Coordinates of C-alpha atoms in Angstrom, one line a residue:
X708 CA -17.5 29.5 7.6
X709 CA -16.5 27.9 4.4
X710 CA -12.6 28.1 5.6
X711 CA -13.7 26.6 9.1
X712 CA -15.6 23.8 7.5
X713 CA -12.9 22.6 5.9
X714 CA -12.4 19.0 7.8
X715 CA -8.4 20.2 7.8
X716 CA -9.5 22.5 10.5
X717 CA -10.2 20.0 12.7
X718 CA -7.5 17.6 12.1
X719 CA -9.3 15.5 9.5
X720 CA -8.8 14.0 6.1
X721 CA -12.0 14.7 3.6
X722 CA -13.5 11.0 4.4
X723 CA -13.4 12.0 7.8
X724 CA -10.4 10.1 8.8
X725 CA -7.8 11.8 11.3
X726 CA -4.5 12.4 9.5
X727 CA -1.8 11.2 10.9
X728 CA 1.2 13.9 12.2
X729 CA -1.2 16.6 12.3
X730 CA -0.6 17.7 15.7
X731 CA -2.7 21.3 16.0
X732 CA -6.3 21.9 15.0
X733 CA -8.1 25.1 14.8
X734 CA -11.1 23.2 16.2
X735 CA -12.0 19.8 17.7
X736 CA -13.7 17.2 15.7
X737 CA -16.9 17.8 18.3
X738 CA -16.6 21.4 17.3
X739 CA -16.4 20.8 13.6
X740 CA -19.0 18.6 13.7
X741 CA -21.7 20.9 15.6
X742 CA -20.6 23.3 13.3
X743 CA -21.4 21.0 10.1
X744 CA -24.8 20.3 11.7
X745 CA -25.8 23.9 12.1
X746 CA -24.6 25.5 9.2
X747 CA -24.2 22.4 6.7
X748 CA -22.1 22.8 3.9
X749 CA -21.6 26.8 2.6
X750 CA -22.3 28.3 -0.8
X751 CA -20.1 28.2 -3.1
X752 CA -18.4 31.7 -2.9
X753 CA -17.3 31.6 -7.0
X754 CA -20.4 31.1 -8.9
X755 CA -20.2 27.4 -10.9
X756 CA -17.9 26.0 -8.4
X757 CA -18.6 22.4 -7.5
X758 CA -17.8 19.7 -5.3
X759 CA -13.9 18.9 -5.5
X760 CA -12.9 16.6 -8.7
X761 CA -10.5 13.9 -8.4
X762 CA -6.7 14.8 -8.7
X763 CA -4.7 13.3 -11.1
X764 CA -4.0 9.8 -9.6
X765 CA -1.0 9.2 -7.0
X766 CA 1.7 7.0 -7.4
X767 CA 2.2 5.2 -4.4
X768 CA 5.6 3.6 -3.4
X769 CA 4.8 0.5 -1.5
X770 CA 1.0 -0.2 -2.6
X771 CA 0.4 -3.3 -4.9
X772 CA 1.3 -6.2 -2.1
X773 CA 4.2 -4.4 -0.4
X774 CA 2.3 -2.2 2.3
X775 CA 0.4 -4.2 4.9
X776 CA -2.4 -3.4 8.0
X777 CA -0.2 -4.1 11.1
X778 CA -3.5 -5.0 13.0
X779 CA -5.2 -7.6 10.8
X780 CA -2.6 -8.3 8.4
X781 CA -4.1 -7.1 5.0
X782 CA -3.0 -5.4 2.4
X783 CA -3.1 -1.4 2.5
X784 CA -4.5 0.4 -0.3
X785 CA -4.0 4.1 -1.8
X786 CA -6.8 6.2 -1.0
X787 CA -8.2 8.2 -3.9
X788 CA -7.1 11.7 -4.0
X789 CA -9.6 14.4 -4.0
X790 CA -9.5 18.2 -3.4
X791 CA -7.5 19.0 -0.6
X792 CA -7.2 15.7 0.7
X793 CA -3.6 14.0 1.2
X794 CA -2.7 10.9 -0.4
X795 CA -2.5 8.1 2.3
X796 CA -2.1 4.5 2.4
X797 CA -5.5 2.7 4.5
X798 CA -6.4 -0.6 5.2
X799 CA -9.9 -1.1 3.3
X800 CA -13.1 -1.6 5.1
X801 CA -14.5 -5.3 5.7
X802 CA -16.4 -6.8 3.0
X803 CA -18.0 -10.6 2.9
X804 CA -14.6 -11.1 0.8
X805 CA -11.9 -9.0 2.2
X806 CA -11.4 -10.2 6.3
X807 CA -9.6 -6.0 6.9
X808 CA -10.1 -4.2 9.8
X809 CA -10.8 -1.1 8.3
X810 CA -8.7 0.7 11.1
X811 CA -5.2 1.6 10.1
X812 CA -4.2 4.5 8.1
X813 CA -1.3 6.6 7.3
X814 CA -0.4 9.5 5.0
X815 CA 1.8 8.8 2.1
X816 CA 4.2 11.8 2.9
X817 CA 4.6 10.4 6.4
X818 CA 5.2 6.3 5.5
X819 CA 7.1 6.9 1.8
X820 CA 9.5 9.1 3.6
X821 CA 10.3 7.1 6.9
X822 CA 10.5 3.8 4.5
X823 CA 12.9 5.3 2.2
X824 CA 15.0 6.3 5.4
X825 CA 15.1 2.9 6.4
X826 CA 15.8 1.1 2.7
X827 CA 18.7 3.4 2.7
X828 CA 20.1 3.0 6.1
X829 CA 19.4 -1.2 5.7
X830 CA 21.5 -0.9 2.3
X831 CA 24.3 0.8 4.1
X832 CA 25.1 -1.7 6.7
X833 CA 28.5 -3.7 5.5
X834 CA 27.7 -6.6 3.0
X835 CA 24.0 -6.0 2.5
X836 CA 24.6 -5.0 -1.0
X837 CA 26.8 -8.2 -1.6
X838 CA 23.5 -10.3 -1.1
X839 CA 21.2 -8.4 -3.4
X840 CA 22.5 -11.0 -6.9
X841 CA 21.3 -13.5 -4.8
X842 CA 17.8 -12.4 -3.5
X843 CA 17.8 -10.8 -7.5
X844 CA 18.4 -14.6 -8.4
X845 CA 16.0 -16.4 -5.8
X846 CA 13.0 -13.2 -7.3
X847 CA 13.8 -14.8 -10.5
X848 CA 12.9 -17.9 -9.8
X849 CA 10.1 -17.0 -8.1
X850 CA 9.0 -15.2 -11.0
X851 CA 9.4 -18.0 -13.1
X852 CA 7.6 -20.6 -10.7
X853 CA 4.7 -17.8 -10.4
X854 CA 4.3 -17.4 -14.5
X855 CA 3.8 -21.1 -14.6
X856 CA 1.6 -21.2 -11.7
X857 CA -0.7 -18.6 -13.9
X858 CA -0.5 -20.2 -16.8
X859 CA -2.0 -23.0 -15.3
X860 CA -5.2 -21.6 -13.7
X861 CA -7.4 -22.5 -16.6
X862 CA -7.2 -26.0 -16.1
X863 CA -7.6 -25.8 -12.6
X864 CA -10.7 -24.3 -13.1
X865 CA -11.5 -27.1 -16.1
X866 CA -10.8 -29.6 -13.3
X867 CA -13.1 -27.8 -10.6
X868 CA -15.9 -28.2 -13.1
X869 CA -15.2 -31.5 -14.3
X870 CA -15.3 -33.0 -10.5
X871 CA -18.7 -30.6 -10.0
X872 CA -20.0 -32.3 -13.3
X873 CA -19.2 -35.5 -12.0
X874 CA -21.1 -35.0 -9.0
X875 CA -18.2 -35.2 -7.0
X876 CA -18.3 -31.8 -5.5
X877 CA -21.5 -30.3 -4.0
X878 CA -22.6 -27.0 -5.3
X879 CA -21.5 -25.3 -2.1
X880 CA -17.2 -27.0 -1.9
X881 CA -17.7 -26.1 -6.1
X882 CA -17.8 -22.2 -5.7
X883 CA -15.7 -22.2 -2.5
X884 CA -13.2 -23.8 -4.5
X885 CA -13.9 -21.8 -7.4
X886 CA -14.0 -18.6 -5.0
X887 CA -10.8 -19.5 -4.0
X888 CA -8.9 -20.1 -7.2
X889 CA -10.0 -16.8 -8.4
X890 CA -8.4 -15.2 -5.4
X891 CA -5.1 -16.6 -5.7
X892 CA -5.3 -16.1 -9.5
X893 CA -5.4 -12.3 -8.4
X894 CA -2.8 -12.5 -5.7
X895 CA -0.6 -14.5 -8.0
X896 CA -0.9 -11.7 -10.5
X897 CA -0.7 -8.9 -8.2
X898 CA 3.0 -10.8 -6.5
X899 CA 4.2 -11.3 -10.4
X900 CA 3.7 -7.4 -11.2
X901 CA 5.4 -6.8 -8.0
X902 CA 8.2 -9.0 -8.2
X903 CA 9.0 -7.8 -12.2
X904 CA 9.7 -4.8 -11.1
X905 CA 12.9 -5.8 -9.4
X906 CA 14.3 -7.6 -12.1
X907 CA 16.1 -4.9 -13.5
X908 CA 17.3 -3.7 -10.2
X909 CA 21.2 -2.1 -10.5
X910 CA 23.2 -0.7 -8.0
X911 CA 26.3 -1.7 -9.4
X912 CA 27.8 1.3 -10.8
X913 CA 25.4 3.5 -7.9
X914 CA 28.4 5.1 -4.9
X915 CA 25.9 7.7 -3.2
X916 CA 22.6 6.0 -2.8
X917 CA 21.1 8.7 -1.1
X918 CA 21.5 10.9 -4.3
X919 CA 20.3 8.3 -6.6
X920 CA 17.1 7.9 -4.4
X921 CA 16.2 11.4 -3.8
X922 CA 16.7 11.5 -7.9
X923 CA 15.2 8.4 -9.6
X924 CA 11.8 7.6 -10.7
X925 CA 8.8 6.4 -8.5
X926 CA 9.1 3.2 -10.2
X927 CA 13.0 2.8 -9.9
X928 CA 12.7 3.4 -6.3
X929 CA 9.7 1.1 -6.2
X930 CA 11.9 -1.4 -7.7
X931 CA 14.7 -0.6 -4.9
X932 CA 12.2 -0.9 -1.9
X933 CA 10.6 -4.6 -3.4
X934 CA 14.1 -6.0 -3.6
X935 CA 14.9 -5.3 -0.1
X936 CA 11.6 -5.4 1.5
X937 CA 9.9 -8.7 1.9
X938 CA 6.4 -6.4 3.4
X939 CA 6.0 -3.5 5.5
X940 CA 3.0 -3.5 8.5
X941 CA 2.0 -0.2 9.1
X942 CA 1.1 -0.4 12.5
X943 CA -1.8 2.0 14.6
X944 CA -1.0 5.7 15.5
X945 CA -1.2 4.7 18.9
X946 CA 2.5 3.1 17.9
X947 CA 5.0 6.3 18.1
X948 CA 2.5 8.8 16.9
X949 CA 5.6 11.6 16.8
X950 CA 7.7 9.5 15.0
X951 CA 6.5 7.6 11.6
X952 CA 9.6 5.0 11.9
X953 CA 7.9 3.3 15.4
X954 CA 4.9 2.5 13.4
X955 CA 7.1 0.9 10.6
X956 CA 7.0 -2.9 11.3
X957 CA 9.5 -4.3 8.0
X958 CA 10.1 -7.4 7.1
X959 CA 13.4 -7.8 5.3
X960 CA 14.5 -9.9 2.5
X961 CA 18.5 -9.0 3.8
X962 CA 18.2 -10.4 7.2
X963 CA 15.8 -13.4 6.4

């Protein structure tokens, strides 16, 4: 009972969630679940075992601004990791500040592999590596334009207050504005960590890609994807549920 409780059996991740890919299930989820209601969750068969404890945290490849929801457009997230459960990129629930659907998902295996296919294949078509000092050059001055548009966010704020102290903002257009700053402080941040990371970006001396990929560091291959990925939509399983690349929706910097 313990084995057939496992939400795996049935198809599921452990919040519930079905996982993408996973094709055959010992039971269905209206099995599972009648199951889970009669018997509830078993005793622990080892004496002092306890619910599941976090993993050590994953490192995702295209969290952090890259990864987006293909159905409302915001940015995915990395699911915590816990017991059993397989890392997977989701697109967080609504919230009075976050306007997300809540809906897509997609395990990590399943989008980190299929996107890696596809950097590799883009940088393989003739002359797309010629453009990457140039879209290095244009992230650089981005990067540079984005410091200074941080730097100044204090006296933004000053300025928000001063025109509330004035009276010439109502309470309510004060912390809208204020609301709003803050948010594009945090996405201005969040782009800026993103787009350091491809800074040091060199495929110079690099002749099979394919072996420097399935051999570099998350971070270096990180790197790799930001510089020729503009964003990636992840769109719903109903989207080429057999084949991870349909559901792959990539915006490139190489073809803009």
């Amino acid at each position: 009972m313990r084995t057939l409780l496992n939400p795996r059996m049935a198809g599921l991740d452990e919040d519930g969630n079905p996982i993408d890919g996973h094709e055959e299930a010992v039971l269905t989820v209206d099995e599972r679940n009648r199951l889970h209601a009669k018997y509830g969750a078993p005793e622990s068969a080892e004496e002092g075992d306890g619910p599941a404890l976090p993993r050590e945290a994953y490192d995702y490849l295209a969290t952090g601004g890259l990864s987006a929801c293909g159905g409302c457009q915001h940015t995915m997230v990395g699911a915590r990791v816990t017991g059993e459960g397989a890392p997977s990129y989701r697109c967080p629930s609504p919230t009075d500040s976050a306007q997300s659907c809540g809906r897509v998902r997609m395990t990590a295996e399943l989008l980190e592999t299929a996107l890696g296919e596809e950097v590799l294949a883009e940088l393989m078509r003739p002359g797309v590596r010629d453009q990457l000092g140039q879209i290095q050059q244009d992230i650089r001055d981005e990067v540079a334009r984005l410091r200074v548009h941080i730097q100044g966010a204090n006296q933004r704020f000053t300025e928000l207050g001063d025109l509330h102290g004035r009276g010439l903002l109502v309470k309510a257009a004060f912390l809208a504005a204020q609301k709003a700053t803050k948010q594009d402080l945090k996405d201005s941040r969040s782009r800026l960590r993103l787009l350091e990371q491809i800074e040091g970006v060199d495929l110079g001396h690099v002749e099979d890609l394919v072996a420097w990929w399935n051999n570099a560091p998350q971070a270096s291959r990180r790197a790799l994807v930001a510089l020729v990925v503009e964003r990636v939509y992840v769109l719903p399983s109903g989207h080429g549920p057999h084949d991870p690349h349909e559901r792959l929706n990539i915006v490139w910097r190489t073809k803009n």
